[in-house]
mmCIF file with all atom_site columns, C-alpha atoms and ligand atoms in Angstrom:
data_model
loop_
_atom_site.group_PDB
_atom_site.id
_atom_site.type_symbol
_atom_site.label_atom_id
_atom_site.label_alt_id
_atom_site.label_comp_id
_atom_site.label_asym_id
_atom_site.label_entity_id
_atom_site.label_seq_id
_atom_site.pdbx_PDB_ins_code
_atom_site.Cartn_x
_atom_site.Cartn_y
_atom_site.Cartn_z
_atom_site.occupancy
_atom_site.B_iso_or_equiv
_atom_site.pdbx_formal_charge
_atom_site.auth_seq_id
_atom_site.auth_comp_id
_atom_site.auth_asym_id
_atom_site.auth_atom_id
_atom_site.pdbx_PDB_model_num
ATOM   1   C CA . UNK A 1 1   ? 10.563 -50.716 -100.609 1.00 98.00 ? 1   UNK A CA 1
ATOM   2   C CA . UNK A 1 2   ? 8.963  -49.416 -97.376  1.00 98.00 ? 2   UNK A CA 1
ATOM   3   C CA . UNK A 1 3   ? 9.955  -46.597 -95.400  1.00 99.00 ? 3   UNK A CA 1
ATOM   4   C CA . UNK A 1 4   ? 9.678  -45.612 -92.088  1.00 99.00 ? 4   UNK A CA 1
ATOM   5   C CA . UNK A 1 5   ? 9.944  -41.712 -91.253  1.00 99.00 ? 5   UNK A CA 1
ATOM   6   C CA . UNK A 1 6   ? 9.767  -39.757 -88.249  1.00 99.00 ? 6   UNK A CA 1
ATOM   7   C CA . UNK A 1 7   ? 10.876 -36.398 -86.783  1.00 99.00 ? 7   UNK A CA 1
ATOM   8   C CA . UNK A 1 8   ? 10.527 -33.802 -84.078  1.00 98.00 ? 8   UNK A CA 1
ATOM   9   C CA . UNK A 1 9   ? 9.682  -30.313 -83.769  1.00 98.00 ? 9   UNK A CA 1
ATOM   10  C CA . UNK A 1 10  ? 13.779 -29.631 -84.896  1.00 98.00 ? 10  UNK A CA 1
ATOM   11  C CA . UNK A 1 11  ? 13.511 -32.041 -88.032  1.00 98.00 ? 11  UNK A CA 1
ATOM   12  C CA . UNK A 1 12  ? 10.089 -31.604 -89.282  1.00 98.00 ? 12  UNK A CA 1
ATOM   13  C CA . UNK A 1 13  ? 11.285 -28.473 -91.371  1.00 98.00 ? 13  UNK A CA 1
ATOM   14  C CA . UNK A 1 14  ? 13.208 -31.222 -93.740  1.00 98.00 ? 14  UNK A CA 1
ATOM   15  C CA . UNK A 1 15  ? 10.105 -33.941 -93.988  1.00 98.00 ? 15  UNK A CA 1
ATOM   16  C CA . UNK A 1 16  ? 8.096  -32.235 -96.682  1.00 98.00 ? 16  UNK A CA 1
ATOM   17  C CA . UNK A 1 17  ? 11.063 -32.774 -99.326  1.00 98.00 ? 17  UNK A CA 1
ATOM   18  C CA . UNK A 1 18  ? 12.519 -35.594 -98.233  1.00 98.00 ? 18  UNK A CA 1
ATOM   19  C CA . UNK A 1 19  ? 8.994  -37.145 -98.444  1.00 98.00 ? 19  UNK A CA 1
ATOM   20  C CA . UNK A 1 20  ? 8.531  -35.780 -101.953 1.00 98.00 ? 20  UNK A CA 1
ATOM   21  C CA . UNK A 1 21  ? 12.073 -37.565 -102.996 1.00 98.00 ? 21  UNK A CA 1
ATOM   22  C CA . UNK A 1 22  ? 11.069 -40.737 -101.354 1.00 98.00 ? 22  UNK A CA 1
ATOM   23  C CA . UNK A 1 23  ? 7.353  -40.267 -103.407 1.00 98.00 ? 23  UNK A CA 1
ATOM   24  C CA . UNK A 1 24  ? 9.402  -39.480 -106.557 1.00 98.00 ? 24  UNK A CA 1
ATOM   25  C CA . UNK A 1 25  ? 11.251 -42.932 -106.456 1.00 98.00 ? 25  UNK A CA 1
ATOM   26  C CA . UNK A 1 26  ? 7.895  -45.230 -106.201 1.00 98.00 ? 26  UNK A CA 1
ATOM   27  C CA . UNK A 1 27  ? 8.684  -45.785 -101.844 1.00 98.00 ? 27  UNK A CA 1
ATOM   28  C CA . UNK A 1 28  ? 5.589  -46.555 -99.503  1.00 98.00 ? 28  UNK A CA 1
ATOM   29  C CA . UNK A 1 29  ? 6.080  -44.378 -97.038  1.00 98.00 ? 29  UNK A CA 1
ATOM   30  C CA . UNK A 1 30  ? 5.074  -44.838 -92.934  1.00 98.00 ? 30  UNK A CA 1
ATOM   31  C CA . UNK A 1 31  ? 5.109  -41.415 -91.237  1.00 98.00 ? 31  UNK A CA 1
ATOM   32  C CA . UNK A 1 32  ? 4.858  -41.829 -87.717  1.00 98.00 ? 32  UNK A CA 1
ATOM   33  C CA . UNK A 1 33  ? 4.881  -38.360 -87.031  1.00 98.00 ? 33  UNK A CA 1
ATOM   34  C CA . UNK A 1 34  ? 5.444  -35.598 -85.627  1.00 98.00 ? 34  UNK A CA 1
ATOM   35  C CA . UNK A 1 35  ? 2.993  -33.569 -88.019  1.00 98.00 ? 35  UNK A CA 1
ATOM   36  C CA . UNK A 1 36  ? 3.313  -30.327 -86.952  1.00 98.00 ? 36  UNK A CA 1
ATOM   37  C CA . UNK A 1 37  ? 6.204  -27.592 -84.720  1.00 98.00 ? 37  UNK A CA 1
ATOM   38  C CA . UNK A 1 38  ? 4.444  -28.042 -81.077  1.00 98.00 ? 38  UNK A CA 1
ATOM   39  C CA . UNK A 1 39  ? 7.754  -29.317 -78.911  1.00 98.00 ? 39  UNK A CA 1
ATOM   40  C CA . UNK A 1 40  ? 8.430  -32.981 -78.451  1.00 98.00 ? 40  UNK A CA 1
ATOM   41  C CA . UNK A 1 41  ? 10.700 -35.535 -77.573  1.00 98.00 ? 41  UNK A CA 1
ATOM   42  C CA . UNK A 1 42  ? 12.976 -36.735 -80.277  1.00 98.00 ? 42  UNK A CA 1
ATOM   43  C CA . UNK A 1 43  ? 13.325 -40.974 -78.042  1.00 98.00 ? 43  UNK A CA 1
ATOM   44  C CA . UNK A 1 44  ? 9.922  -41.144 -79.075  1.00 99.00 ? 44  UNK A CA 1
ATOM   45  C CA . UNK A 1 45  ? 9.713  -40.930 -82.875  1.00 99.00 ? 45  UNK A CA 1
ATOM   46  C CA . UNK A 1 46  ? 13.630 -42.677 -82.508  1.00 99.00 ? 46  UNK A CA 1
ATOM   47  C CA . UNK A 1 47  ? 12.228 -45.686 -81.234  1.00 99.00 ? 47  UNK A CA 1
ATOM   48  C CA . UNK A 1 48  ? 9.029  -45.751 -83.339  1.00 99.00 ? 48  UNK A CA 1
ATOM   49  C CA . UNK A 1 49  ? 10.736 -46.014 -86.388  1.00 99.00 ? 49  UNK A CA 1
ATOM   50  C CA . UNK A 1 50  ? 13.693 -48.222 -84.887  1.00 98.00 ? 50  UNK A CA 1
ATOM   51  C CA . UNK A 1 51  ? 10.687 -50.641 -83.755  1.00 98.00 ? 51  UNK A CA 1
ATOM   52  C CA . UNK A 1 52  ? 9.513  -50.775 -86.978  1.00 98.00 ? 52  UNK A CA 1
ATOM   53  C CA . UNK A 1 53  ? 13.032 -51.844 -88.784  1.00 98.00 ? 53  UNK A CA 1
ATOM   54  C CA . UNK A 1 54  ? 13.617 -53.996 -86.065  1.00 98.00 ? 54  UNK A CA 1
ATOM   55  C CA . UNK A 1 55  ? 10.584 -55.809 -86.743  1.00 98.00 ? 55  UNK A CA 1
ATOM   56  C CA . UNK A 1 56  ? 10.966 -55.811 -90.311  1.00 98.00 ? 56  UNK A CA 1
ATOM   57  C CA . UNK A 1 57  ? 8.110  -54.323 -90.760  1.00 98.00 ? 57  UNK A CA 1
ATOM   58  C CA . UNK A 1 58  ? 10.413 -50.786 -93.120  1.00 98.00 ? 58  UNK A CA 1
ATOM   59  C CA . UNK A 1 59  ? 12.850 -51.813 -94.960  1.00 98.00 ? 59  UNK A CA 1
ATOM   60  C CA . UNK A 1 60  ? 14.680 -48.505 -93.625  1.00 99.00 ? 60  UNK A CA 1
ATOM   61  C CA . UNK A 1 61  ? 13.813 -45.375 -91.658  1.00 99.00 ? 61  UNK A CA 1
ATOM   62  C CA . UNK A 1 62  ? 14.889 -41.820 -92.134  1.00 99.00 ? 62  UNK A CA 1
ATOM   63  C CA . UNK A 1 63  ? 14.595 -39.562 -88.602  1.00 99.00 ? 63  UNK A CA 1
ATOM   64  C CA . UNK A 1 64  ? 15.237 -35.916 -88.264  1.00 99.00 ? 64  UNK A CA 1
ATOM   65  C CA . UNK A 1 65  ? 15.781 -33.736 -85.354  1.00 98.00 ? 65  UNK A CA 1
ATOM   66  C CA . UNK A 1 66  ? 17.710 -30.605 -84.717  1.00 98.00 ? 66  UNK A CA 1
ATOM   67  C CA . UNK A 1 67  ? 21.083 -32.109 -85.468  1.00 98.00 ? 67  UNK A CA 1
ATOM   68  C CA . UNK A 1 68  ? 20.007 -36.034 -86.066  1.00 98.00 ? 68  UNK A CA 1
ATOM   69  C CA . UNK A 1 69  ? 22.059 -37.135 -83.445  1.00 98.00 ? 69  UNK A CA 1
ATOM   70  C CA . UNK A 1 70  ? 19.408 -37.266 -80.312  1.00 98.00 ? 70  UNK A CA 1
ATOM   71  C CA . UNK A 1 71  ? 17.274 -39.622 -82.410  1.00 98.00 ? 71  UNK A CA 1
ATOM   72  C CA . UNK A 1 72  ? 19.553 -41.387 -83.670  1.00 99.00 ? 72  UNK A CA 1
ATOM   73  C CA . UNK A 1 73  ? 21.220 -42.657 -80.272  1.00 98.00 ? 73  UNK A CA 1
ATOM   74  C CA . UNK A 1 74  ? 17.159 -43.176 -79.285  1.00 98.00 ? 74  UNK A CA 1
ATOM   75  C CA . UNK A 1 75  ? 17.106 -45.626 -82.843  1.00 98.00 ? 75  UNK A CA 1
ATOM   76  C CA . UNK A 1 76  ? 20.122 -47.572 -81.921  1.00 98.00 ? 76  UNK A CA 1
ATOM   77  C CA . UNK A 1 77  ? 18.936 -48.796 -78.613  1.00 97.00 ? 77  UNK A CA 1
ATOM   78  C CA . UNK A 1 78  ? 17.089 -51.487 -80.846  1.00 98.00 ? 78  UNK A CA 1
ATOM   79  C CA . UNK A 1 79  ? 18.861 -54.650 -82.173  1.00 97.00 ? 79  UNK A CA 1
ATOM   80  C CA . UNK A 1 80  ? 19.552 -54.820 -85.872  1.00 98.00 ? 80  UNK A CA 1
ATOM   81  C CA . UNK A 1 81  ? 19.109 -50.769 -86.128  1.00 98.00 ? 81  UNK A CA 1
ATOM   82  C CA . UNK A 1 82  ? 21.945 -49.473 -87.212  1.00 98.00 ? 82  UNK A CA 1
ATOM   83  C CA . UNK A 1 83  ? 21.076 -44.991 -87.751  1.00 99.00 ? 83  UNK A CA 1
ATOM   84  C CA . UNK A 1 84  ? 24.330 -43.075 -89.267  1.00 99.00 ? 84  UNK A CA 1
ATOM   85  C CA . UNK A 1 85  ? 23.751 -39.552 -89.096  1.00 99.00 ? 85  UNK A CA 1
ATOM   86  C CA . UNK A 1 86  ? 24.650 -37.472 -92.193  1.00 98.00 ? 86  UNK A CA 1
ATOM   87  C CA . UNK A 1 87  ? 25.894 -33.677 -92.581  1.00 97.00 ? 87  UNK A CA 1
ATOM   88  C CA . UNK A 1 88  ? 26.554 -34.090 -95.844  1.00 98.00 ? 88  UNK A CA 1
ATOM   89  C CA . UNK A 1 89  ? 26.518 -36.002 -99.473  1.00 98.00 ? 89  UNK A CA 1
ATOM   90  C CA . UNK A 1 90  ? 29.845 -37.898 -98.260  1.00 98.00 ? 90  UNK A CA 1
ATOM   91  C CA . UNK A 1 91  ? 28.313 -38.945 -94.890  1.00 98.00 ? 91  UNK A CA 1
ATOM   92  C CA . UNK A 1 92  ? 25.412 -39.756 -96.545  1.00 99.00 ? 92  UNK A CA 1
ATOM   93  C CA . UNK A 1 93  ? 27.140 -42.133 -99.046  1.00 98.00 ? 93  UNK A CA 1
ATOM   94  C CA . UNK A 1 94  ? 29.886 -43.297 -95.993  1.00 98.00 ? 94  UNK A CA 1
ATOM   95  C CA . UNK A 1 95  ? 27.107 -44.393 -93.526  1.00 99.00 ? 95  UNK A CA 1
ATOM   96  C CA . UNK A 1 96  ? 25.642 -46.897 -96.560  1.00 98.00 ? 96  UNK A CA 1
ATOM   97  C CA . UNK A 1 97  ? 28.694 -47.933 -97.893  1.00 98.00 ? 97  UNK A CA 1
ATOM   98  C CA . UNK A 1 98  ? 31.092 -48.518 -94.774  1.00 98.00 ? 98  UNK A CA 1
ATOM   99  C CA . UNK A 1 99  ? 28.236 -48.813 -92.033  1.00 98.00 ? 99  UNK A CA 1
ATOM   100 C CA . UNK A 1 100 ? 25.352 -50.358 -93.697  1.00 98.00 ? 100 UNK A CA 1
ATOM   101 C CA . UNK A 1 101 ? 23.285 -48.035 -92.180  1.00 99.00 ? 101 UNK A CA 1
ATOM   102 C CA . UNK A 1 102 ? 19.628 -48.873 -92.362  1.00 99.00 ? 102 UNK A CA 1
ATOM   103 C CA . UNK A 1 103 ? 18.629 -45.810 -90.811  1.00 99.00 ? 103 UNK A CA 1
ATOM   104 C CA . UNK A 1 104 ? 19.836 -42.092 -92.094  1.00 99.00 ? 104 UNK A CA 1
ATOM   105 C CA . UNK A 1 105 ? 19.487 -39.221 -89.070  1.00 99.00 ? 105 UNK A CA 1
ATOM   106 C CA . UNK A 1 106 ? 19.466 -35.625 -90.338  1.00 99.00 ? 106 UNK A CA 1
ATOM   107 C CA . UNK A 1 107 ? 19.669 -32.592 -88.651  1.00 98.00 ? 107 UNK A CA 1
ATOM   108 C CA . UNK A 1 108 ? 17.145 -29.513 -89.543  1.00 98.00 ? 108 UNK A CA 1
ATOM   109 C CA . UNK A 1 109 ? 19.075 -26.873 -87.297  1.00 98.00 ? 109 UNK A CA 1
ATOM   110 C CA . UNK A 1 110 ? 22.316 -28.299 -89.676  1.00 98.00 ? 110 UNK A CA 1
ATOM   111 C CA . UNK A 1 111 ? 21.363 -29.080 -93.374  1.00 98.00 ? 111 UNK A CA 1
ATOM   112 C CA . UNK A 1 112 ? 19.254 -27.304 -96.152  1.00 98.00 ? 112 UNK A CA 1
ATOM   113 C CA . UNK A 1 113 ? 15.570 -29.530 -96.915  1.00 98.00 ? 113 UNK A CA 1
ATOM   114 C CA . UNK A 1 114 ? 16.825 -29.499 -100.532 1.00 98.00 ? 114 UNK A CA 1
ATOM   115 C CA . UNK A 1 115 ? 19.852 -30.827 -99.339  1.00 98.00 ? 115 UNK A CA 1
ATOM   116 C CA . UNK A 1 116 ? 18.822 -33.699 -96.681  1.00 98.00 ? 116 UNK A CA 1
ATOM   117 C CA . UNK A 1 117 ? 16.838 -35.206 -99.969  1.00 98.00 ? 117 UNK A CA 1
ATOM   118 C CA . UNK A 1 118 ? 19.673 -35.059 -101.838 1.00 98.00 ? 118 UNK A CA 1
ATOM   119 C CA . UNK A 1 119 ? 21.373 -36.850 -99.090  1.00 98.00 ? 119 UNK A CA 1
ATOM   120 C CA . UNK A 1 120 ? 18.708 -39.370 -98.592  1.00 99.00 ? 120 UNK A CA 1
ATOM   121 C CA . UNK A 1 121 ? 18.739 -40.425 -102.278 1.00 98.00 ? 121 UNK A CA 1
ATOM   122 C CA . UNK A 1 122 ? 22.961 -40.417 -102.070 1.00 98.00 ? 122 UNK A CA 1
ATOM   123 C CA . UNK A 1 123 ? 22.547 -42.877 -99.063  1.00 99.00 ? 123 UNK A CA 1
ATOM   124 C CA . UNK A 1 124 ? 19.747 -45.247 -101.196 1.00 98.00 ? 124 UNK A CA 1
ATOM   125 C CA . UNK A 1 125 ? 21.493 -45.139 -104.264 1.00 98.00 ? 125 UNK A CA 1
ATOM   126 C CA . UNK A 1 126 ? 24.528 -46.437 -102.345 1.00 98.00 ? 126 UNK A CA 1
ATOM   127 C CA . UNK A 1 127 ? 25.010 -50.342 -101.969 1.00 98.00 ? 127 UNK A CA 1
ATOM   128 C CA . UNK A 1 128 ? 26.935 -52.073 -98.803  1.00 98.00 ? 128 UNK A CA 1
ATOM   129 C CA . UNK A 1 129 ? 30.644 -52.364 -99.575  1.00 98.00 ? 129 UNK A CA 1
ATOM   130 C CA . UNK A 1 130 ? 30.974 -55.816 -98.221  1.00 97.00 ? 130 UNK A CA 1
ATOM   131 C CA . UNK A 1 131 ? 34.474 -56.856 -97.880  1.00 98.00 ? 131 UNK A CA 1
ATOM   132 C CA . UNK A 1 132 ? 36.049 -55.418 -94.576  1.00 98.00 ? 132 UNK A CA 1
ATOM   133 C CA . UNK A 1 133 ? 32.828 -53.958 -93.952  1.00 98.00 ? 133 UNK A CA 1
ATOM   134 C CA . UNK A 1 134 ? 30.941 -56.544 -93.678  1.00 98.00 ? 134 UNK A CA 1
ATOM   135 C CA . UNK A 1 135 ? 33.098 -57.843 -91.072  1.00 98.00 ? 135 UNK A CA 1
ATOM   136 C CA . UNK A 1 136 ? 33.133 -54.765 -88.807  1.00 98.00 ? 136 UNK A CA 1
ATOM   137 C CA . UNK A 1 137 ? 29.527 -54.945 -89.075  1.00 98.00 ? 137 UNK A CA 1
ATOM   138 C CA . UNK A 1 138 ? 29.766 -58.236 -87.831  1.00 98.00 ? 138 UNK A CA 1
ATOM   139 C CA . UNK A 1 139 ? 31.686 -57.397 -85.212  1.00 98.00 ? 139 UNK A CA 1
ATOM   140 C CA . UNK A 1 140 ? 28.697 -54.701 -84.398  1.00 98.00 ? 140 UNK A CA 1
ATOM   141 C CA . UNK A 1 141 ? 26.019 -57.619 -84.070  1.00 98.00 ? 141 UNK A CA 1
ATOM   142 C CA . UNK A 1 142 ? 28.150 -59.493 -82.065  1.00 98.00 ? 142 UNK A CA 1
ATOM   143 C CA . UNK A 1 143 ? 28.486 -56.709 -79.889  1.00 97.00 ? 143 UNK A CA 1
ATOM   144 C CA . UNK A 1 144 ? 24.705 -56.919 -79.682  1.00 97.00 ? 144 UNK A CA 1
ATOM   145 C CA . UNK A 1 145 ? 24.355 -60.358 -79.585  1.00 97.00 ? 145 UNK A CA 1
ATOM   146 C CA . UNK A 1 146 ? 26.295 -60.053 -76.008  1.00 97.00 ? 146 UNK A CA 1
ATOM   147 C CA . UNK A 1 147 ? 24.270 -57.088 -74.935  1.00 95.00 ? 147 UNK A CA 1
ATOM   148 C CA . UNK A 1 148 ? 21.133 -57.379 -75.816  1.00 91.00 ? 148 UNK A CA 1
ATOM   149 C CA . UNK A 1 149 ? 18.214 -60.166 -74.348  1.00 79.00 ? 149 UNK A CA 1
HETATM 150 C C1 . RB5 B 2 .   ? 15.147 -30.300 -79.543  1.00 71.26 ? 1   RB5 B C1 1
HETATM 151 O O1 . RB5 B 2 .   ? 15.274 -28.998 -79.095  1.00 71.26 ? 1   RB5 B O1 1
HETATM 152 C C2 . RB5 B 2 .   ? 16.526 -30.871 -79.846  1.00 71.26 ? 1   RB5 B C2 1
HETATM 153 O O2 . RB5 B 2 .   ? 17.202 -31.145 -78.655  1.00 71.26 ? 1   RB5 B O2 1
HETATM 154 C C3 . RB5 B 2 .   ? 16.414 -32.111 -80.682  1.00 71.26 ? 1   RB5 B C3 1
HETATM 155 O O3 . RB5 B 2 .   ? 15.743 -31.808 -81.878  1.00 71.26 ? 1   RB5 B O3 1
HETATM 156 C C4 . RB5 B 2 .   ? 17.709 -32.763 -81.119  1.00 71.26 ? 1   RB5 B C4 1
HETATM 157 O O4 . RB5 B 2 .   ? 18.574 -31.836 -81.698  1.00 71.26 ? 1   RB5 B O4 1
HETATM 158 C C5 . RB5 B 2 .   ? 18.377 -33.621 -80.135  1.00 71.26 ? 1   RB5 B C5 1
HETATM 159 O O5 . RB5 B 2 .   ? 19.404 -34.243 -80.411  1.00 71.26 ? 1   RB5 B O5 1
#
C-alpha cells in the first residue's frame, strides 16, 4: 500500500508518529510536505495529496492541520476523494466503516501525536461496511457525477 501524507504548519506536530506507524506496518510513504513550522496554506498540501488519490497514484492520504477540517474541505474538491476528519478512535473507525473514507484529516491543535497514530491505524485496520453504506456512498458519487466535469 502507498500513502500519501501532507500537513501544514498546525499538523506537522503529529507527522513524525504517524509516519513512524505507517513505517511500522511495511507502507511506502509520499510526503508532500510541509517539512518544517514556517506558516502555510493548508488548500495546498489538501489538494496535493487529493491529486494524488484521485489519480490513483496513493492508495490513501492522511492530512493534518490545526483541526483537520481546512484541509480536508481543500481534499474533497477532487472527485473520488472522500477525507473524514477524526477526533477520536470512534471517528477514526466511523469515517472507514460508514464513509469509506480514503482520506483521514487530523487536527494537531485537537489530538495527542500518540493518539492521531493510534487513530490512523484504527481507520486502516477498519474495512468498508458495505450494505447501506455502500449505497449512501453511491449516492455521494452520483452527487459528483452531476457536479463535477
Ligand atoms: C492555520 O492557522 C489553520 O487555520 C489551519 O491549520 C487549519 O486549522 C485550518 O482549518
Amino acid at each position: 500500500m502507498k500513502i500519501a501524507i501532507g500537513c501544514d504548519h498546525g499538523g506537522i506536530a503529529l507527522k513524525p508518529a504517524i509516519v513512524a506507524e505507517l513505517q511500522r506496518r511495511g507502507i511506502d510513504i509520499v510526503d508532500v510536505g510541509c517539512f518544517d513550522t514556517s506558516s502555510v496554506d493548508y488548500p495546498d498540501y489538501g489538494a496535493a495529496v487529493a491529486r494524488k488519490v484521485a489519480s490513483g497514484e496513493c492508495d490513501k492520504g492522511v492530512l493534518m492541520c490545526g483541526t483537520g477540517i481546512g484541509i480536508s474541505i481543500a481534499a474533497n474538491k477532487f472527485k473520488g476523494v472522500r477525507a473524514g476528519v477524526a477526533h477520536d478512535e470512534f471517528t477514526a473507525k466511523m469515517i472507514a466503516e460508514h464513509n469509506a473514507a480514503n482520506i483521514i484529516a487530523l487536527g494537531g491543535r485537537i489530538v495527542a501525536p500518540e493518539q492521531a497514530a493510534k487513530m490512523v491505524g484504527i481507520w486502516l485496520d477498519t474495512p468498508f461496511g458495505g450494505g447501506r453504506h455502500a449505497g449512501r456512498v453511491a449516492k455521494i458519487e452520483a452527487i459528483e457525477d452531476e457536479n463535477f466535469r
